[in-house]
Amino acid sequence: MTRIAIVEGDGIGHEVIPVAQNVLALLHPDYEFFPVGVGYGRWEQTGCPCADHDIAELKTADAVLFGAVTTPPMKDYQSVVLRIRKALDLYANLRPVKGDGFDIMIVRENTEGLYSGIEETGPDRATTLRVVTRAGTERIVRAAIRLAQQRQGKLTIGHKANVLKSDVLFRDICIAEAKKAGVSYNEKFIDALGLDVLQHPQAYDVIVTTNIFGDILSDVASYLVGGLGLVPSANIGDRYALFEPVHGSAPDIAGKNIANPIATLRSAAMLLEHLGDNGGSVRIESAIQQVLASGVRTRDLGGSAGTREFGDAVLRVLGRQG
């Protein structure tokens, strides 16, 4: 039996994840879903946002559907997301941005860079170590190359090698691997790339970059499709896989039934594709498009539908599809 770990997390995760779980359950009544409670709310209750046994539970799943967690700016608070990514070695963060005339896949290295977690904090100075390794770079660019070969065959390497020596290593390894694979590539400084993606999105296919640059670039690119409420992501390793919306826990709107669940629904579609159900993935996206075309939209898209109402509309469309 296929087992799916359900992590609602914090904030609007408690609202958008049930919508996506209901859709997955409709399409796959054979799936077993089990909850794993981690996040800031868990820390408030127990003093531990993510325990060893939570990681052990996640490792028993065939895939993880993850909502969003709040990470307070506290010196001694360990990021739940970073811990899970490292514990499950989810080194490839795939963030697709699709719209009219463009289809971009941002491939973000997920375990190194400025999010390596190697930090020191003192009263007058705080230091974060940016780590870029040959092994980490080789495996992320190879993942990006495989995707490019399955798509349009174009790879863009985003970096800041003119300023950061660690990015010289990243750029050089990426270029060497692209040449070895025979993939067409170009390279751009990440700041110029952020602007050009917005101006000429149709020029891009697969973009590979480091951790924080990929985080920022995918958020910027979400403008092309209407905002963070619409952009999904996959966190893939050699053994485990986790799927989550790009947006955060949004505590300012949590509990108001106004969050857009589309990013989470699309993350669920990516989960199905990962598990081999391409048809189910296509059905979810088709249902989303039909609901939007019918005029049912959440507030961020100019409508009045709530999170649950939008989810119910998607379920009705899927039900009619049989």
Short mmCIF file of C-alpha atoms in Angstrom, two decimals:
data_model
loop_
_atom_site.label_atom_id
_atom_site.label_comp_id
_atom_site.label_asym_id
_atom_site.label_seq_id
_atom_site.Cartn_x
_atom_site.Cartn_y
_atom_site.Cartn_z
CA MET A 1 0.00 0.00 0.00
CA THR A 2 1.20 3.50 -0.87
CA ARG A 3 1.68 5.54 2.31
CA ILE A 4 1.53 9.34 2.28
CA ALA A 5 2.73 11.35 5.27
CA ILE A 6 0.57 14.43 5.85
CA VAL A 7 2.30 17.37 7.50
CA GLU A 8 -0.03 20.34 7.96
CA GLY A 9 2.57 22.32 9.89
CA ASP A 10 1.51 25.81 10.95
CA GLY A 11 -0.72 28.67 9.84
CA ILE A 12 -2.53 28.15 6.56
CA GLY A 13 -1.01 24.69 6.28
CA HIS A 14 -3.96 23.54 8.42
CA GLU A 15 -6.32 24.85 5.72
CA VAL A 16 -4.65 24.09 2.39
CA ILE A 17 -3.33 20.61 3.17
CA PRO A 18 -6.77 19.09 3.91
CA VAL A 19 -7.95 20.37 0.51
CA ALA A 20 -5.11 18.58 -1.27
CA GLN A 21 -5.47 15.46 0.86
CA ASN A 22 -9.16 15.22 -0.05
CA VAL A 23 -8.25 15.38 -3.72
CA LEU A 24 -5.59 12.69 -3.37
CA ALA A 25 -8.03 10.50 -1.43
CA LEU A 26 -10.65 10.89 -4.15
CA LEU A 27 -8.21 9.91 -6.87
CA HIS A 28 -6.54 7.20 -4.80
CA PRO A 29 -8.79 5.61 -2.18
CA ASP A 30 -6.11 2.93 -2.02
CA TYR A 31 -3.59 5.33 -0.44
CA GLU A 32 -2.97 5.32 3.29
CA PHE A 33 -2.56 8.77 4.83
CA PHE A 34 -0.99 9.35 8.23
CA PRO A 35 -0.31 12.63 10.05
CA VAL A 36 3.06 13.85 11.30
CA GLY A 37 2.86 16.89 13.55
CA VAL A 38 5.87 19.22 13.33
CA GLY A 39 6.35 22.96 13.38
CA TYR A 40 6.26 26.02 15.57
CA GLY A 41 2.93 25.04 17.10
CA ARG A 42 4.46 21.75 18.15
CA TRP A 43 7.39 23.65 19.68
CA GLU A 44 5.01 25.85 21.67
CA GLN A 45 3.37 22.74 23.09
CA THR A 46 6.37 20.51 23.69
CA GLY A 47 9.53 22.60 23.29
CA CYS A 48 10.56 20.51 20.27
CA PRO A 49 9.45 21.45 16.73
CA CYS A 50 10.64 18.21 15.13
CA ALA A 51 11.83 15.13 17.01
CA ASP A 52 13.87 12.15 15.88
CA HIS A 53 10.77 9.95 15.83
CA ASP A 54 9.07 12.42 13.47
CA ILE A 55 11.94 12.03 11.02
CA ALA A 56 11.70 8.26 11.41
CA GLU A 57 7.98 8.40 10.58
CA LEU A 58 8.58 10.52 7.49
CA LYS A 59 11.09 7.95 6.27
CA THR A 60 8.38 5.26 6.29
CA ALA A 61 6.31 7.19 3.72
CA ASP A 62 6.37 6.75 -0.04
CA ALA A 63 5.95 10.53 -0.27
CA VAL A 64 5.32 13.48 2.04
CA LEU A 65 2.69 16.19 1.50
CA PHE A 66 3.93 19.18 3.46
CA GLY A 67 2.04 22.39 4.28
CA ALA A 68 4.05 25.24 5.71
CA VAL A 69 5.85 25.90 8.97
CA THR A 70 6.55 29.08 10.87
CA THR A 71 10.23 29.68 11.61
CA PRO A 72 10.56 32.46 14.18
CA PRO A 73 13.72 34.62 14.10
CA MET A 74 15.05 33.11 17.32
CA LYS A 75 18.72 32.28 17.87
CA ASP A 76 18.14 28.81 19.28
CA TYR A 77 15.20 27.72 17.08
CA GLN A 78 16.13 25.07 14.54
CA SER A 79 14.38 25.30 11.17
CA VAL A 80 12.10 22.31 10.72
CA VAL A 81 12.26 22.53 6.93
CA LEU A 82 16.06 22.56 6.87
CA ARG A 83 16.24 19.65 9.28
CA ILE A 84 13.87 17.53 7.21
CA ARG A 85 15.66 18.35 3.95
CA LYS A 86 18.98 17.31 5.44
CA ALA A 87 17.69 14.24 7.27
CA LEU A 88 15.99 12.91 4.12
CA ASP A 89 18.77 14.26 1.86
CA LEU A 90 16.26 16.04 -0.37
CA TYR A 91 18.91 17.75 -2.44
CA ALA A 92 16.87 18.76 -5.50
CA ASN A 93 14.17 21.39 -5.07
CA LEU A 94 12.06 21.57 -8.24
CA ARG A 95 9.93 24.68 -8.65
CA PRO A 96 7.93 24.84 -11.89
CA VAL A 97 6.50 28.14 -13.12
CA LYS A 98 4.11 27.67 -16.05
CA GLY A 99 2.01 30.20 -17.89
CA ASP A 100 0.88 31.38 -21.30
CA GLY A 101 3.83 30.78 -23.63
CA PHE A 102 6.40 29.76 -21.00
CA ASP A 103 7.26 26.68 -18.95
CA ILE A 104 10.20 27.16 -16.58
CA MET A 105 11.63 24.62 -14.16
CA ILE A 106 13.84 26.15 -11.47
CA VAL A 107 16.16 23.51 -10.03
CA ARG A 108 17.48 24.69 -6.69
CA GLU A 109 20.24 23.01 -4.71
CA ASN A 110 18.55 22.22 -1.44
CA THR A 111 21.10 21.17 1.19
CA GLU A 112 24.07 23.54 0.97
CA GLY A 113 24.74 27.22 0.30
CA LEU A 114 23.67 29.80 2.84
CA TYR A 115 21.10 27.35 4.22
CA SER A 116 23.76 24.89 5.35
CA GLY A 117 22.93 25.69 8.96
CA ILE A 118 26.54 26.42 9.91
CA GLU A 119 26.23 29.64 11.87
CA GLU A 120 27.71 31.53 14.79
CA THR A 121 25.97 34.33 16.65
CA GLY A 122 27.56 36.77 19.09
CA PRO A 123 26.57 40.09 20.61
CA ASP A 124 28.27 42.11 17.86
CA ARG A 125 28.60 39.72 14.95
CA ALA A 126 26.72 36.88 13.33
CA THR A 127 28.28 34.61 10.73
CA THR A 128 26.66 32.22 8.27
CA LEU A 129 28.95 29.93 6.30
CA ARG A 130 28.07 29.48 2.62
CA VAL A 131 29.02 25.95 1.60
CA VAL A 132 29.32 24.82 -2.03
CA THR A 133 30.84 21.39 -2.61
CA ARG A 134 31.78 19.50 -5.73
CA ALA A 135 29.60 16.54 -4.75
CA GLY A 136 26.59 18.74 -4.01
CA THR A 137 26.97 20.72 -7.21
CA GLU A 138 27.51 17.68 -9.41
CA ARG A 139 24.38 15.95 -8.25
CA ILE A 140 22.13 19.01 -8.57
CA VAL A 141 23.37 19.94 -12.04
CA ARG A 142 23.04 16.34 -13.18
CA ALA A 143 19.43 16.36 -11.98
CA ALA A 144 18.88 19.61 -13.90
CA ILE A 145 20.50 18.16 -17.01
CA ARG A 146 18.24 15.10 -16.90
CA LEU A 147 15.21 17.39 -16.76
CA ALA A 148 16.52 19.54 -19.59
CA GLN A 149 17.02 16.44 -21.73
CA GLN A 150 13.39 15.50 -21.13
CA ARG A 151 12.17 19.00 -21.98
CA GLN A 152 13.50 21.59 -24.46
CA GLY A 153 17.16 20.74 -23.89
CA LYS A 154 18.13 24.22 -22.63
CA LEU A 155 19.96 24.80 -19.35
CA THR A 156 20.60 28.16 -17.70
CA ILE A 157 23.16 28.37 -14.89
CA GLY A 158 22.36 31.12 -12.39
CA HIS A 159 25.27 32.31 -10.24
CA LYS A 160 27.21 35.29 -8.88
CA ALA A 161 30.71 34.13 -9.74
CA ASN A 162 31.85 37.71 -10.32
CA VAL A 163 31.57 38.31 -6.56
CA LEU A 164 31.45 34.94 -4.80
CA LYS A 165 34.38 32.55 -5.19
CA SER A 166 32.15 29.68 -4.08
CA ASP A 167 30.02 30.40 -7.13
CA VAL A 168 33.07 30.12 -9.39
CA LEU A 169 33.26 26.49 -8.30
CA PHE A 170 29.50 26.05 -8.80
CA ARG A 171 29.57 27.64 -12.28
CA ASP A 172 32.62 25.73 -13.47
CA ILE A 173 31.24 22.36 -12.38
CA CYS A 174 27.86 23.09 -13.97
CA ILE A 175 29.50 24.06 -17.27
CA ALA A 176 31.71 20.98 -17.27
CA GLU A 177 28.74 18.67 -16.64
CA ALA A 178 26.61 20.38 -19.31
CA LYS A 179 29.41 20.01 -21.88
CA LYS A 180 29.89 16.37 -20.93
CA ALA A 181 26.16 15.69 -21.40
CA GLY A 182 25.99 17.66 -24.66
CA VAL A 183 23.27 19.96 -23.34
CA SER A 184 22.87 23.48 -24.64
CA TYR A 185 23.59 25.92 -21.82
CA ASN A 186 24.09 29.57 -21.00
CA GLU A 187 25.02 31.33 -17.78
CA LYS A 188 23.75 34.52 -16.16
CA PHE A 189 24.45 36.51 -13.04
CA ILE A 190 21.55 35.83 -10.71
CA ASP A 191 20.48 39.48 -10.35
CA ALA A 192 20.30 39.98 -14.11
CA LEU A 193 18.59 36.60 -14.42
CA GLY A 194 15.85 37.64 -11.99
CA LEU A 195 14.96 40.60 -14.19
CA ASP A 196 15.28 38.76 -17.49
CA VAL A 197 13.02 35.90 -16.35
CA LEU A 198 10.30 38.48 -15.74
CA GLN A 199 10.89 40.26 -19.05
CA HIS A 200 11.45 37.21 -21.27
CA PRO A 201 10.09 34.10 -19.53
CA GLN A 202 9.64 32.28 -22.84
CA ALA A 203 13.44 32.23 -23.27
CA TYR A 204 13.95 29.84 -20.34
CA ASP A 205 13.54 26.11 -19.85
CA VAL A 206 15.54 24.67 -16.93
CA ILE A 207 17.41 26.97 -14.56
CA VAL A 208 19.87 25.52 -12.05
CA THR A 209 21.21 27.59 -9.17
CA THR A 210 22.29 27.50 -5.54
CA ASN A 211 20.09 27.35 -2.48
CA ILE A 212 19.23 30.92 -1.54
CA PHE A 213 19.37 32.15 -5.14
CA GLY A 214 16.86 29.48 -6.16
CA ASP A 215 14.63 30.39 -3.23
CA ILE A 216 14.56 34.05 -4.22
CA LEU A 217 14.34 33.46 -7.98
CA SER A 218 11.33 31.15 -7.70
CA ASP A 219 9.51 33.67 -5.51
CA VAL A 220 10.25 36.41 -8.03
CA ALA A 221 9.13 34.20 -10.94
CA SER A 222 5.82 33.50 -9.20
CA TYR A 223 4.81 37.04 -10.22
CA LEU A 224 4.46 35.67 -13.76
CA VAL A 225 1.58 33.39 -12.76
CA GLY A 226 -0.19 35.46 -10.13
CA GLY A 227 1.74 35.02 -6.91
CA LEU A 228 3.01 32.50 -4.40
CA GLY A 229 -0.43 30.99 -3.88
CA LEU A 230 -0.14 29.26 -7.25
CA VAL A 231 3.40 27.85 -7.27
CA PRO A 232 4.18 24.28 -6.13
CA SER A 233 7.45 22.52 -5.44
CA ALA A 234 9.01 19.10 -5.05
CA ASN A 235 11.93 18.19 -2.82
CA ILE A 236 13.55 15.09 -4.26
CA GLY A 237 16.36 12.87 -3.06
CA ASP A 238 17.63 9.49 -4.16
CA ARG A 239 15.29 7.76 -1.70
CA TYR A 240 12.72 10.18 -0.31
CA ALA A 241 10.43 12.87 -1.72
CA LEU A 242 8.47 15.75 -0.17
CA PHE A 243 5.99 18.06 -1.90
CA GLU A 244 5.01 21.50 -0.65
CA PRO A 245 3.69 24.87 -1.83
CA VAL A 246 6.36 27.53 -2.24
CA HIS A 247 4.49 29.95 0.06
CA GLY A 248 4.96 30.15 3.81
CA SER A 249 2.61 29.68 6.75
CA ALA A 250 1.07 33.18 6.35
CA PRO A 251 0.00 33.62 9.99
CA ASP A 252 -1.67 36.94 9.15
CA ILE A 253 -4.41 35.16 7.18
CA ALA A 254 -4.41 31.80 8.98
CA GLY A 255 -7.78 30.54 10.15
CA LYS A 256 -9.75 32.91 7.92
CA ASN A 257 -10.54 30.47 5.09
CA ILE A 258 -9.08 32.83 2.50
CA ALA A 259 -5.78 31.12 1.59
CA ASN A 260 -5.38 29.99 -2.01
CA PRO A 261 -4.97 26.18 -2.09
CA ILE A 262 -3.82 25.99 -5.73
CA ALA A 263 -0.09 25.78 -4.93
CA THR A 264 -0.80 22.88 -2.58
CA LEU A 265 -3.07 21.16 -5.11
CA ARG A 266 -0.34 21.47 -7.71
CA SER A 267 2.15 20.08 -5.21
CA ALA A 268 -0.16 17.10 -4.81
CA ALA A 269 -0.18 16.77 -8.61
CA MET A 270 3.63 16.67 -8.57
CA LEU A 271 3.42 14.00 -5.87
CA LEU A 272 1.23 11.84 -8.09
CA GLU A 273 3.56 12.30 -11.05
CA HIS A 274 6.49 11.25 -8.87
CA LEU A 275 4.61 8.10 -7.87
CA GLY A 276 3.91 7.26 -11.52
CA ASP A 277 0.33 8.52 -11.85
CA ASN A 278 0.76 11.05 -14.62
CA GLY A 279 -2.92 10.82 -15.46
CA GLY A 280 -3.96 11.82 -11.95
CA SER A 281 -1.54 14.73 -12.04
CA VAL A 282 -3.04 15.98 -15.31
CA ARG A 283 -6.57 15.59 -13.91
CA ILE A 284 -5.78 17.83 -10.94
CA GLU A 285 -4.42 20.62 -13.14
CA SER A 286 -7.35 20.27 -15.53
CA ALA A 287 -9.79 20.55 -12.63
CA ILE A 288 -8.02 23.66 -11.32
CA GLN A 289 -8.26 25.29 -14.74
CA GLN A 290 -11.94 24.40 -15.09
CA VAL A 291 -12.76 25.84 -11.68
CA LEU A 292 -10.89 29.07 -12.45
CA ALA A 293 -12.60 29.33 -15.84
CA SER A 294 -15.99 28.98 -14.13
CA GLY A 295 -15.26 32.13 -12.13
CA VAL A 296 -14.55 30.46 -8.78
CA ARG A 297 -11.48 32.22 -7.43
CA THR A 298 -9.95 33.03 -4.07
CA ARG A 299 -9.49 36.63 -2.96
CA ASP A 300 -5.89 36.92 -4.10
CA LEU A 301 -7.12 36.21 -7.65
CA GLY A 302 -9.93 38.74 -7.45
CA GLY A 303 -12.69 36.35 -6.39
CA SER A 304 -14.63 35.66 -3.21
CA ALA A 305 -14.31 31.89 -2.77
CA GLY A 306 -12.81 30.54 0.41
CA THR A 307 -10.15 27.87 0.71
CA ARG A 308 -12.69 25.13 1.40
CA GLU A 309 -15.10 26.34 -1.27
CA PHE A 310 -12.40 26.30 -3.93
CA GLY A 311 -11.37 22.82 -2.84
CA ASP A 312 -14.98 21.60 -2.97
CA ALA A 313 -15.30 22.96 -6.50
CA VAL A 314 -12.20 21.03 -7.57
CA LEU A 315 -13.61 17.87 -6.00
CA ARG A 316 -16.88 18.31 -7.89
CA VAL A 317 -15.05 18.63 -11.21
CA LEU A 318 -12.95 15.56 -10.48
CA GLY A 319 -16.07 13.67 -9.49
CA ARG A 320 -17.71 14.50 -12.80
CA GLN A 321 -14.62 13.29 -14.63
CA GLY A 322 -15.27 9.85 -13.14
#
